[in-house]
Amino acid sequence: MRRARRSLVFLLVLIVGLAGLITYGVFRSDATWTPKLALDLQGGTQILLAAEQTDGESVSGDQLQQAVSIIRQRVDAAGVSEAEITTQGNQHISVSIPGKADEATLQRIEASAKLDFRPVLSTGIGIDLTEAAGEEDAAAEETATGDAEAAIDAGDAPADENLDPETIPESAGDLAWITPALQEKFDAFTCTSEEALDTRETAADRPLITCDETGTQKYILGPVELSGDVISDATAQMATTSTGATTGEWVVQIVMNKQGTETFGKISQRLFGAESPQDQFAFVLDGNVLSAPQMQAQILDGRPSISGGFTQDSAQALADQLKFGALPIDFTVQSQEDVSATLGTNQLSAGLLAGLIGLLLVVVYSLFQYRALGSLTIASLAIAAVLTYLLLTFFSWRQGYRLSLAGVAGIIVAIGFTADSFIVYFERIRDALRDGFGIESAVEHGWKRAFRTVLASDGVNFLAAAILFILAVGNVKGFAFTLGLTTLVDVVVVALFTHPMMTLLARTRFYRSGHRFSGLDPQRLGAVYRGRMEFRAPVVGKTASGKRNARSQKEAERRQTIAERKAAAGASTGKES
Amino acid sequence: MARSFAEFGNALYTGEKSIDFIGKRRTWYLISIVLIIVSIAGPLLRGGFTFGIEFTGGSQFQVHLSEGQDRDPAVAERAVLEVLPASAPRVTQLGQSDIRVQTEALSDAENREVTAALAAQYELDESEVTYSYIGPAWGQDVTRQAVIALIVFILFAALVMAIYFRTWKMSLAAIIALLHDLVITAGVYGISGFEITPAAMIGFLTILGYSLYDTVVVFDKIRENTAPGELNDRRTFAESVNLGVNQTLVRSINTSVVALLPVGSILFIGAFILGAGTLRDISLALFIGILVGAYSTIFIAAPTYAHLREGEAAITKRDAKVRRLREQRETGGAGAESEEASTVAE
């Protein structure tokens, strides 16, 4: 009795405390009164990226975190507010952008590939020569052919299908990389062709045929000489003269780390003064040439700058790409979803409608099955709903949780599971009544057994939700989260509300007298052998003797009925044998 | 109905009325084996499962139309062909006001053009067109994770149950019933040609939790009935198990109904108002799974458990004793009756 009141008070404190915390958050922090919605409910763009290390190894947690922060910088750089970037599982990154994301932002996120430096071996015009033949193109063609001849001379490679030279050339800038077969492929290559999309597949230690971003220039590049992660910073700035005056020209200033400084120094020594186009050094992002500047000096301090017709915007864009592309991880877009705001709103209201109908049906059914006791189910479900709502709002504020459509489904499904724990409890009380217990002791007795069952079954359910949450990707996570949360809420509500309320109700006249609408009418429940209106008499007392009395009563009753049953069963088995 | 239902519960509880779930187990096994064979052979004969775009990769557009607007699929088809003459778009009407168009995987630029063309053809704002792109690896990734989740869950759940019930045989019986549910639910999907989407997979994985949840409740009662203190010389082990199933039968029915009501309402709303989508896919798998799960708890899990235990020497011995005593009581009872009769005669 006292314990029941204490439980109720504790629950009240819990709810008021949670509500108070959120109220505080709303006024003093960035909390909201409702859980934040995921993009499938509010409209927006959701992109799921898969990260893969280029050497085929699995991506470490640290690297994934680094990738997240890099993507966050990119998205923020685009001025998108409230973008959500999170890791999912051990190789997925989910990017959620409210509203419709513009093309530039999308490209910036998706262009999040590996940045490499490769020497330029040969160049050509990337558009189809047969269609756009002109003097200029022909000249470019000649250069390329010239290079090819040089390559044949130098490498002495046989003209077979092998794209790799027989002997591995000494340096990455060696023209021996260009075998006749590679040259043939290069000649046939156009930037608009299908192959142009596959350039990122090329291995780091092999030459690469690719185009620049605009698709007008094509290149043969040597193997990777330096990877992008040596870049520690890249900024767009005005070029200055030695006296410090600005020249008005935009350049991209790069700062390299120690290892990069060393290697780049050697490369610049080789490239400086080399014959064109072999004096060019290409920055390759996602298999496409970002920029292929000529080496105009030996750069030994690791602070190269790229100049050449930049506007402020183009310089800034290149600087961003260099800085943020310096991650040795490849991303592939696994799924992208643009959900219109109307569709999101529709789905939310449909989800809520489904929940409401489901709730109503459960309420009607439990009133039908458990009469007035059904009202306790309704009250418990209401408390569970309040608690779930507060917790979701709280997690949305503190943990950045967002309610998705799958999450809504999880909550609706949980209505059934939650109501089930009441059914288990009520059935146990009924069982105890059938055993001859008085209402009050039946409630206690039923509770002891029911709570154990509720804990065990909710434990299994929670285990399922937890494993789903940890392992699964995408909207499975949202579903698992709400399912797990509501399972915990269920245990709390059953223990701190339903049971204490039942204890208190059992003392009211309505239930104690076993009113026929109470759902606990001992007579209808078959608490037999005790004459009309006398069902309370033997076991109301809480004393030990009362209990013993109840037990013996129960035992006697069971013997009798079972004996009857066995007699019948025995007769039938007798026939069978 | 409620009245008779409660009375039905009483009769089951006291054992006055008893449905012989355990004794007729061969029948249930046979039914389930047939169902499982159909579930495996059916999809094979139909040519495998129907996978959603999430597994095959591709682009999907969903156009939201206002009520009463003409939803002619040909319009959408025209719009797509305008942009991509070589493509073969699949156009379906969705729910009450949406059109869904599926194509092969499109590039960003193509996607924008198609979006614009669809919006123009239906005279809508571009914001009413929802676009999703799914890479070919996405479905495989989801599947792999789901399979890992499935295996990890089964191992953990088996362990947890074995500890809780203190017998691995209950755990094994519950897992057998669980696999039974998964195979049959998947079979229903395969045979009926429902699309398997990641959302449907969520449904499948939730069945894991539900199926065991249901089994745990019934097994808890069975454990109580077969606890050393509760076993008496009047019931064989199998009969004790059977009594447990009967005593929880009303609960099982009520629980399944209560679980099905909300799931059914999502299914209804999802299918008829929204058309295909997360809500419908989750709830469809769950609806089937809950039905199969309720069946398997009673007809498969409990009989399997009794079956597993019956071979144990201690139980065989005790069962034999119970049967012997019962026979004695019967003949003794008959003797007493005749005695009584003779007393009356005197």
PDB file of N, CA and C in Angstrom, chain A residues 48 91-92 106 334-338 340 342-343 346 350 354 358 365 368-370 412-413 417 419-420 428 431 434-435 449 453 456-457 460 464 468 471 479 524-526 565-566 570, chain B residues 2-3 5 10 13 15 64 98 112 127-128 130-135 138 141 145 149 153 164 202 205-206 210 212-213 220 224 234-235 250-251 254-255 258 262 265-266 269 286 330:
ATOM      1  N   LEU A  48      23.177   8.544 -48.319  1.00  0.00           N
ATOM      2  CA  LEU A  48      23.932   7.549 -47.571  1.00  0.00           C
ATOM      3  C   LEU A  48      25.188   7.209 -48.361  1.00  0.00           C
ATOM      4  N   GLN A  91      30.758   1.451 -41.779  1.00  0.00           N
ATOM      5  CA  GLN A  91      31.300   2.047 -42.992  1.00  0.00           C
ATOM      6  C   GLN A  91      30.340   2.986 -43.710  1.00  0.00           C
ATOM      7  N   HIS A  92      29.297   3.372 -43.027  1.00  0.00           N
ATOM      8  CA  HIS A  92      28.356   4.260 -43.695  1.00  0.00           C
ATOM      9  C   HIS A  92      28.323   5.636 -43.054  1.00  0.00           C
ATOM     10  N   LEU A 106      25.380  19.091 -53.289  1.00  0.00           N
ATOM     11  CA  LEU A 106      25.363  17.653 -53.522  1.00  0.00           C
ATOM     12  C   LEU A 106      26.667  17.202 -54.141  1.00  0.00           C
ATOM     13  N   GLN A 334      25.384   5.434 -51.799  1.00  0.00           N
ATOM     14  CA  GLN A 334      24.602   4.192 -51.766  1.00  0.00           C
ATOM     15  C   GLN A 334      23.141   4.462 -52.014  1.00  0.00           C
ATOM     16  N   SER A 335      22.673   5.520 -51.438  1.00  0.00           N
ATOM     17  CA  SER A 335      21.306   5.899 -51.755  1.00  0.00           C
ATOM     18  C   SER A 335      21.162   7.383 -51.521  1.00  0.00           C
ATOM     19  N   GLN A 336      20.299   7.964 -52.309  1.00  0.00           N
ATOM     20  CA  GLN A 336      20.024   9.375 -52.114  1.00  0.00           C
ATOM     21  C   GLN A 336      18.526   9.548 -52.213  1.00  0.00           C
ATOM     22  N   GLU A 337      18.009  10.368 -51.363  1.00  0.00           N
ATOM     23  CA  GLU A 337      16.567  10.528 -51.361  1.00  0.00           C
ATOM     24  C   GLU A 337      16.223  11.994 -51.203  1.00  0.00           C
ATOM     25  N   ASP A 338      15.431  12.491 -52.131  1.00  0.00           N
ATOM     26  CA  ASP A 338      14.886  13.843 -51.980  1.00  0.00           C
ATOM     27  C   ASP A 338      13.425  13.671 -51.639  1.00  0.00           C
ATOM     28  N   SER A 340       9.911  15.403 -50.790  1.00  0.00           N
ATOM     29  CA  SER A 340       9.235  16.703 -50.793  1.00  0.00           C
ATOM     30  C   SER A 340       8.568  16.908 -49.448  1.00  0.00           C
ATOM     31  N   THR A 342       5.696  18.064 -48.789  1.00  0.00           N
ATOM     32  CA  THR A 342       4.298  17.610 -48.774  1.00  0.00           C
ATOM     33  C   THR A 342       4.215  16.123 -48.478  1.00  0.00           C
ATOM     34  N   LEU A 343       5.093  15.372 -49.144  1.00  0.00           N
ATOM     35  CA  LEU A 343       5.065  13.918 -48.946  1.00  0.00           C
ATOM     36  C   LEU A 343       5.391  13.593 -47.492  1.00  0.00           C
ATOM     37  N   ASN A 346       2.460  14.324 -45.324  1.00  0.00           N
ATOM     38  CA  ASN A 346       1.443  13.298 -45.550  1.00  0.00           C
ATOM     39  C   ASN A 346       1.766  12.023 -44.800  1.00  0.00           C
ATOM     40  N   ALA A 350      -0.326  10.303 -41.892  1.00  0.00           N
ATOM     41  CA  ALA A 350      -0.829   8.936 -42.085  1.00  0.00           C
ATOM     42  C   ALA A 350      -0.334   8.034 -40.958  1.00  0.00           C
ATOM     43  N   ALA A 354      -2.639   6.109 -38.283  1.00  0.00           N
ATOM     44  CA  ALA A 354      -2.530   4.661 -38.073  1.00  0.00           C
ATOM     45  C   ALA A 354      -2.349   4.359 -36.588  1.00  0.00           C
ATOM     46  N   GLY A 358      -4.911   2.297 -34.263  1.00  0.00           N
ATOM     47  CA  GLY A 358      -4.392   1.125 -33.559  1.00  0.00           C
ATOM     48  C   GLY A 358      -4.661   1.219 -32.067  1.00  0.00           C
ATOM     49  N   TYR A 365     -10.738  -3.261 -27.479  1.00  0.00           N
ATOM     50  CA  TYR A 365     -10.586  -4.685 -27.218  1.00  0.00           C
ATOM     51  C   TYR A 365     -10.347  -4.950 -25.736  1.00  0.00           C
ATOM     52  N   PHE A 368     -13.452  -4.574 -23.750  1.00  0.00           N
ATOM     53  CA  PHE A 368     -14.310  -5.703 -24.048  1.00  0.00           C
ATOM     54  C   PHE A 368     -13.868  -6.936 -23.257  1.00  0.00           C
ATOM     55  N   GLN A 369     -12.573  -7.161 -23.192  1.00  0.00           N
ATOM     56  CA  GLN A 369     -12.044  -8.341 -22.525  1.00  0.00           C
ATOM     57  C   GLN A 369     -11.935  -8.181 -21.017  1.00  0.00           C
ATOM     58  N   TYR A 370     -11.580  -6.987 -20.580  1.00  0.00           N
ATOM     59  CA  TYR A 370     -11.280  -6.822 -19.167  1.00  0.00           C
ATOM     60  C   TYR A 370     -12.177  -5.815 -18.471  1.00  0.00           C
ATOM     61  N   ILE A 412       4.172   2.440 -33.005  1.00  0.00           N
ATOM     62  CA  ILE A 412       2.833   1.852 -33.170  1.00  0.00           C
ATOM     63  C   ILE A 412       2.863   0.356 -32.859  1.00  0.00           C
ATOM     64  N   VAL A 413       3.903  -0.303 -33.370  1.00  0.00           N
ATOM     65  CA  VAL A 413       4.046  -1.735 -33.095  1.00  0.00           C
ATOM     66  C   VAL A 413       4.144  -1.965 -31.583  1.00  0.00           C
ATOM     67  N   PHE A 417       2.814  -4.538 -27.959  1.00  0.00           N
ATOM     68  CA  PHE A 417       3.706  -5.187 -26.993  1.00  0.00           C
ATOM     69  C   PHE A 417       3.460  -4.666 -25.580  1.00  0.00           C
ATOM     70  N   ALA A 419       0.662  -3.288 -24.413  1.00  0.00           N
ATOM     71  CA  ALA A 419      -0.629  -3.781 -23.927  1.00  0.00           C
ATOM     72  C   ALA A 419      -0.509  -5.247 -23.516  1.00  0.00           C
ATOM     73  N   ASP A 420       0.373  -5.958 -24.174  1.00  0.00           N
ATOM     74  CA  ASP A 420       0.525  -7.377 -23.843  1.00  0.00           C
ATOM     75  C   ASP A 420       0.978  -7.594 -22.414  1.00  0.00           C
ATOM     76  N   ARG A 428      -2.727 -13.265 -14.997  1.00  0.00           N
ATOM     77  CA  ARG A 428      -2.144 -13.868 -13.791  1.00  0.00           C
ATOM     78  C   ARG A 428      -3.005 -13.577 -12.569  1.00  0.00           C
ATOM     79  N   ASP A 431      -5.841 -15.830 -12.783  1.00  0.00           N
ATOM     80  CA  ASP A 431      -5.427 -17.179 -12.397  1.00  0.00           C
ATOM     81  C   ASP A 431      -5.418 -17.321 -10.887  1.00  0.00           C
ATOM     82  N   ARG A 434      -8.796 -17.587  -9.546  1.00  0.00           N
ATOM     83  CA  ARG A 434      -9.325 -18.925  -9.798  1.00  0.00           C
ATOM     84  C   ARG A 434      -8.771 -19.915  -8.779  1.00  0.00           C
ATOM     85  N   ASP A 435      -7.543 -19.611  -8.340  1.00  0.00           N
ATOM     86  CA  ASP A 435      -6.942 -20.479  -7.331  1.00  0.00           C
ATOM     87  C   ASP A 435      -7.553 -20.246  -5.963  1.00  0.00           C
ATOM     88  N   ARG A 449       4.412 -13.242 -10.262  1.00  0.00           N
ATOM     89  CA  ARG A 449       4.677 -14.139 -11.383  1.00  0.00           C
ATOM     90  C   ARG A 449       4.695 -13.387 -12.702  1.00  0.00           C
ATOM     91  N   THR A 453       7.719 -12.736 -15.820  1.00  0.00           N
ATOM     92  CA  THR A 453       7.476 -13.028 -17.233  1.00  0.00           C
ATOM     93  C   THR A 453       7.668 -11.775 -18.090  1.00  0.00           C
ATOM     94  N   ALA A 456      11.306 -11.054 -18.535  1.00  0.00           N
ATOM     95  CA  ALA A 456      11.968 -11.995 -19.438  1.00  0.00           C
ATOM     96  C   ALA A 456      11.603 -11.700 -20.884  1.00  0.00           C
ATOM     97  N   SER A 457      10.317 -11.504 -21.140  1.00  0.00           N
ATOM     98  CA  SER A 457       9.919 -11.312 -22.533  1.00  0.00           C
ATOM     99  C   SER A 457      10.338  -9.941 -23.048  1.00  0.00           C
ATOM    100  N   VAL A 460      14.013 -10.135 -23.966  1.00  0.00           N
ATOM    101  CA  VAL A 460      14.260 -10.707 -25.288  1.00  0.00           C
ATOM    102  C   VAL A 460      13.976  -9.671 -26.374  1.00  0.00           C
ATOM    103  N   ALA A 464      16.599  -7.876 -29.079  1.00  0.00           N
ATOM    104  CA  ALA A 464      16.402  -7.795 -30.528  1.00  0.00           C
ATOM    105  C   ALA A 464      16.583  -6.355 -30.996  1.00  0.00           C
ATOM    106  N   LEU A 468      19.628  -4.933 -33.433  1.00  0.00           N
ATOM    107  CA  LEU A 468      19.237  -4.246 -34.660  1.00  0.00           C
ATOM    108  C   LEU A 468      19.849  -2.853 -34.702  1.00  0.00           C
ATOM    109  N   LEU A 471      23.729  -3.018 -35.266  1.00  0.00           N
ATOM    110  CA  LEU A 471      24.230  -3.573 -36.526  1.00  0.00           C
ATOM    111  C   LEU A 471      23.608  -2.972 -37.775  1.00  0.00           C
ATOM    112  N   PHE A 479      13.849   2.557 -36.356  1.00  0.00           N
ATOM    113  CA  PHE A 479      12.833   1.628 -35.890  1.00  0.00           C
ATOM    114  C   PHE A 479      13.301   0.926 -34.620  1.00  0.00           C
ATOM    115  N   ARG A 524     -17.369 -15.318 -12.021  1.00  0.00           N
ATOM    116  CA  ARG A 524     -17.275 -15.566 -13.457  1.00  0.00           C
ATOM    117  C   ARG A 524     -15.932 -16.153 -13.814  1.00  0.00           C
ATOM    118  N   LEU A 525     -14.955 -15.900 -12.958  1.00  0.00           N
ATOM    119  CA  LEU A 525     -13.640 -16.453 -13.229  1.00  0.00           C
ATOM    120  C   LEU A 525     -13.518 -17.870 -12.699  1.00  0.00           C
ATOM    121  N   GLY A 526     -14.608 -18.363 -12.150  1.00  0.00           N
ATOM    122  CA  GLY A 526     -14.605 -19.763 -11.765  1.00  0.00           C
ATOM    123  C   GLY A 526     -13.918 -20.039 -10.446  1.00  0.00           C
ATOM    124  N   ARG A 565     -10.703 -34.616 -14.418  1.00  0.00           N
ATOM    125  CA  ARG A 565     -10.146 -34.568 -15.757  1.00  0.00           C
ATOM    126  C   ARG A 565      -9.379 -35.850 -16.079  1.00  0.00           C
ATOM    127  N   LYS A 566      -8.602 -36.268 -15.081  1.00  0.00           N
ATOM    128  CA  LYS A 566      -7.776 -37.455 -15.307  1.00  0.00           C
ATOM    129  C   LYS A 566      -8.616 -38.676 -15.560  1.00  0.00           C
ATOM    130  N   GLY A 570      -7.937 -40.599 -18.640  1.00  0.00           N
ATOM    131  CA  GLY A 570      -7.525 -41.982 -18.476  1.00  0.00           C
ATOM    132  C   GLY A 570      -8.394 -42.913 -19.302  1.00  0.00           C
TER     133      GLY A 570
ATOM    134  N   ALA B   2     -17.534 -12.043 -24.257  1.00  0.00           N
ATOM    135  CA  ALA B   2     -16.513 -11.865 -23.221  1.00  0.00           C
ATOM    136  C   ALA B   2     -16.759 -12.839 -22.088  1.00  0.00           C
ATOM    137  N   ARG B   3     -18.046 -12.972 -21.779  1.00  0.00           N
ATOM    138  CA  ARG B   3     -18.393 -13.840 -20.675  1.00  0.00           C
ATOM    139  C   ARG B   3     -17.933 -15.263 -20.966  1.00  0.00           C
ATOM    140  N   PHE B   5     -15.801 -16.155 -23.027  1.00  0.00           N
ATOM    141  CA  PHE B   5     -14.363 -16.217 -23.196  1.00  0.00           C
ATOM    142  C   PHE B   5     -13.677 -16.397 -21.842  1.00  0.00           C
ATOM    143  N   ASN B  10     -11.449 -20.142 -17.674  1.00  0.00           N
ATOM    144  CA  ASN B  10     -11.528 -20.907 -16.423  1.00  0.00           C
ATOM    145  C   ASN B  10     -11.364 -22.387 -16.678  1.00  0.00           C
ATOM    146  N   TYR B  13      -8.005 -23.247 -17.485  1.00  0.00           N
ATOM    147  CA  TYR B  13      -7.087 -23.092 -16.366  1.00  0.00           C
ATOM    148  C   TYR B  13      -7.155 -24.282 -15.423  1.00  0.00           C
ATOM    149  N   GLY B  15      -8.201 -27.131 -16.103  1.00  0.00           N
ATOM    150  CA  GLY B  15      -7.953 -28.396 -16.761  1.00  0.00           C
ATOM    151  C   GLY B  15      -9.254 -29.115 -17.041  1.00  0.00           C
ATOM    152  N   HIS B  64       3.645  13.629 -56.192  1.00  0.00           N
ATOM    153  CA  HIS B  64       2.482  13.771 -55.324  1.00  0.00           C
ATOM    154  C   HIS B  64       1.459  14.674 -56.001  1.00  0.00           C
ATOM    155  N   ASP B  98      -0.596   9.327 -55.501  1.00  0.00           N
ATOM    156  CA  ASP B  98       0.796   9.403 -55.932  1.00  0.00           C
ATOM    157  C   ASP B  98       1.066   8.543 -57.157  1.00  0.00           C
ATOM    158  N   ARG B 112      17.662  15.540 -62.507  1.00  0.00           N
ATOM    159  CA  ARG B 112      17.061  16.864 -62.478  1.00  0.00           C
ATOM    160  C   ARG B 112      16.156  17.094 -63.686  1.00  0.00           C
ATOM    161  N   SER B 127       8.813  20.817 -56.335  1.00  0.00           N
ATOM    162  CA  SER B 127       8.938  20.360 -54.948  1.00  0.00           C
ATOM    163  C   SER B 127       7.976  19.225 -54.627  1.00  0.00           C
ATOM    164  N   GLU B 128       7.021  18.966 -55.539  1.00  0.00           N
ATOM    165  CA  GLU B 128       6.085  17.863 -55.309  1.00  0.00           C
ATOM    166  C   GLU B 128       6.649  16.533 -55.811  1.00  0.00           C
ATOM    167  N   THR B 130       9.382  13.702 -55.473  1.00  0.00           N
ATOM    168  CA  THR B 130      10.381  13.141 -54.576  1.00  0.00           C
ATOM    169  C   THR B 130      11.276  12.220 -55.375  1.00  0.00           C
ATOM    170  N   TYR B 131      12.553  12.320 -55.120  1.00  0.00           N
ATOM    171  CA  TYR B 131      13.479  11.525 -55.910  1.00  0.00           C
ATOM    172  C   TYR B 131      14.331  10.662 -54.993  1.00  0.00           C
ATOM    173  N   SER B 132      14.554   9.434 -55.369  1.00  0.00           N
ATOM    174  CA  SER B 132      15.552   8.674 -54.641  1.00  0.00           C
ATOM    175  C   SER B 132      16.392   7.845 -55.584  1.00  0.00           C
ATOM    176  N   TYR B 133      17.653   7.775 -55.221  1.00  0.00           N
ATOM    177  CA  TYR B 133      18.599   7.026 -56.015  1.00  0.00           C
ATOM    178  C   TYR B 133      19.162   5.938 -55.114  1.00  0.00           C
ATOM    179  N   ILE B 134      19.209   4.743 -55.610  1.00  0.00           N
ATOM    180  CA  ILE B 134      19.772   3.679 -54.792  1.00  0.00           C
ATOM    181  C   ILE B 134      20.878   2.988 -55.575  1.00  0.00           C
ATOM    182  N   GLY B 135      22.058   3.030 -55.019  1.00  0.00           N
ATOM    183  CA  GLY B 135      23.203   2.393 -55.660  1.00  0.00           C
ATOM    184  C   GLY B 135      23.054   0.885 -55.622  1.00  0.00           C
ATOM    185  N   TRP B 138      23.713  -1.024 -52.228  1.00  0.00           N
ATOM    186  CA  TRP B 138      22.935  -0.697 -51.031  1.00  0.00           C
ATOM    187  C   TRP B 138      22.184  -1.896 -50.481  1.00  0.00           C
ATOM    188  N   ASP B 141      24.401  -4.438 -48.936  1.00  0.00           N
ATOM    189  CA  ASP B 141      24.876  -3.984 -47.623  1.00  0.00           C
ATOM    190  C   ASP B 141      23.828  -4.209 -46.551  1.00  0.00           C
ATOM    191  N   GLN B 145      24.123  -6.808 -43.368  1.00  0.00           N
ATOM    192  CA  GLN B 145      23.953  -6.368 -41.983  1.00  0.00           C
ATOM    193  C   GLN B 145      22.787  -7.101 -41.322  1.00  0.00           C
ATOM    194  N   ALA B 149      22.882  -9.399 -38.103  1.00  0.00           N
ATOM    195  CA  ALA B 149      21.995  -9.126 -36.972  1.00  0.00           C
ATOM    196  C   ALA B 149      21.201 -10.372 -36.594  1.00  0.00           C
ATOM    197  N   PHE B 153      21.644 -12.173 -33.087  1.00  0.00           N
ATOM    198  CA  PHE B 153      20.470 -12.203 -32.221  1.00  0.00           C
ATOM    199  C   PHE B 153      20.127 -13.623 -31.791  1.00  0.00           C
ATOM    200  N   TYR B 164      17.971 -18.174 -18.538  1.00  0.00           N
ATOM    201  CA  TYR B 164      16.744 -17.824 -17.826  1.00  0.00           C
ATOM    202  C   TYR B 164      15.924 -19.076 -17.471  1.00  0.00           C
ATOM    203  N   ILE B 202      13.064  -4.935 -41.985  1.00  0.00           N
ATOM    204  CA  ILE B 202      12.878  -4.492 -40.607  1.00  0.00           C
ATOM    205  C   ILE B 202      11.782  -5.345 -39.994  1.00  0.00           C
ATOM    206  N   LEU B 205      12.992  -8.763 -39.110  1.00  0.00           N
ATOM    207  CA  LEU B 205      13.846  -8.774 -37.930  1.00  0.00           C
ATOM    208  C   LEU B 205      13.032  -8.555 -36.656  1.00  0.00           C
ATOM    209  N   THR B 206      11.926  -7.816 -36.776  1.00  0.00           N
ATOM    210  CA  THR B 206      11.095  -7.594 -35.601  1.00  0.00           C
ATOM    211  C   THR B 206      10.359  -8.866 -35.217  1.00  0.00           C
ATOM    212  N   TYR B 210       9.381 -10.633 -31.635  1.00  0.00           N
ATOM    213  CA  TYR B 210       8.007 -10.970 -31.268  1.00  0.00           C
ATOM    214  C   TYR B 210       7.833 -12.469 -31.025  1.00  0.00           C
ATOM    215  N   LEU B 212       9.894 -14.762 -30.160  1.00  0.00           N
ATOM    216  CA  LEU B 212      10.468 -15.240 -28.908  1.00  0.00           C
ATOM    217  C   LEU B 212       9.727 -14.695 -27.700  1.00  0.00           C
ATOM    218  N   TYR B 213       9.318 -13.432 -27.780  1.00  0.00           N
ATOM    219  CA  TYR B 213       8.543 -12.792 -26.724  1.00  0.00           C
ATOM    220  C   TYR B 213       7.327 -13.660 -26.371  1.00  0.00           C
ATOM    221  N   ASP B 220       7.265 -19.679 -19.728  1.00  0.00           N
ATOM    222  CA  ASP B 220       7.360 -19.325 -18.325  1.00  0.00           C
ATOM    223  C   ASP B 220       6.315 -20.086 -17.508  1.00  0.00           C
ATOM    224  N   GLU B 224       6.770 -23.210 -14.772  1.00  0.00           N
ATOM    225  CA  GLU B 224       6.118 -23.217 -13.470  1.00  0.00           C
ATOM    226  C   GLU B 224       5.423 -24.551 -13.229  1.00  0.00           C
ATOM    227  N   ARG B 234       0.077 -37.051 -10.742  1.00  0.00           N
ATOM    228  CA  ARG B 234      -1.162 -37.199 -11.509  1.00  0.00           C
ATOM    229  C   ARG B 234      -1.022 -36.802 -12.975  1.00  0.00           C
ATOM    230  N   ARG B 235       0.066 -36.098 -13.282  1.00  0.00           N
ATOM    231  CA  ARG B 235       0.222 -35.653 -14.672  1.00  0.00           C
ATOM    232  C   ARG B 235       1.572 -36.114 -15.208  1.00  0.00           C
ATOM    233  N   VAL B 250      -5.723 -18.281 -23.413  1.00  0.00           N
ATOM    234  CA  VAL B 250      -6.515 -17.052 -23.478  1.00  0.00           C
ATOM    235  C   VAL B 250      -5.576 -15.859 -23.625  1.00  0.00           C
ATOM    236  N   ARG B 251      -4.479 -15.898 -22.844  1.00  0.00           N
ATOM    237  CA  ARG B 251      -3.495 -14.826 -22.961  1.00  0.00           C
ATOM    238  C   ARG B 251      -2.921 -14.774 -24.373  1.00  0.00           C
ATOM    239  N   ASN B 254      -5.481 -13.246 -26.679  1.00  0.00           N
ATOM    240  CA  ASN B 254      -5.608 -11.814 -26.425  1.00  0.00           C
ATOM    241  C   ASN B 254      -4.381 -11.040 -26.891  1.00  0.00           C
ATOM    242  N   THR B 255      -3.207 -11.575 -26.580  1.00  0.00           N
ATOM    243  CA  THR B 255      -1.970 -10.908 -26.971  1.00  0.00           C
ATOM    244  C   THR B 255      -1.854 -10.767 -28.477  1.00  0.00           C
ATOM    245  N   VAL B 258      -4.225  -8.180 -29.721  1.00  0.00           N
ATOM    246  CA  VAL B 258      -3.786  -6.838 -29.361  1.00  0.00           C
ATOM    247  C   VAL B 258      -2.552  -6.412 -30.168  1.00  0.00           C
ATOM    248  N   PRO B 262      -2.822  -2.834 -33.848  1.00  0.00           N
ATOM    249  CA  PRO B 262      -2.056  -1.677 -34.336  1.00  0.00           C
ATOM    250  C   PRO B 262      -1.330  -1.966 -35.645  1.00  0.00           C
ATOM    251  N   SER B 265      -3.652  -1.761 -38.396  1.00  0.00           N
ATOM    252  CA  SER B 265      -4.047  -0.403 -38.762  1.00  0.00           C
ATOM    253  C   SER B 265      -2.936   0.307 -39.539  1.00  0.00           C
ATOM    254  N   ILE B 266      -1.661   0.002 -39.221  1.00  0.00           N
ATOM    255  CA  ILE B 266      -0.601   0.593 -40.060  1.00  0.00           C
ATOM    256  C   ILE B 266      -0.689   0.001 -41.466  1.00  0.00           C
ATOM    257  N   ILE B 269      -3.601   1.683 -43.313  1.00  0.00           N
ATOM    258  CA  ILE B 269      -3.292   3.071 -43.680  1.00  0.00           C
ATOM    259  C   ILE B 269      -2.166   3.083 -44.714  1.00  0.00           C
ATOM    260  N   LEU B 286       5.239  -7.905 -40.508  1.00  0.00           N
ATOM    261  CA  LEU B 286       4.888  -8.136 -39.110  1.00  0.00           C
ATOM    262  C   LEU B 286       3.555  -8.852 -38.965  1.00  0.00           C
ATOM    263  N   GLU B 330      -7.750 -45.972 -11.305  1.00  0.00           N
ATOM    264  CA  GLU B 330      -8.931 -46.299 -12.067  1.00  0.00           C
ATOM    265  C   GLU B 330      -9.530 -47.628 -11.625  1.00  0.00           C
TER     266      GLU B 330
END
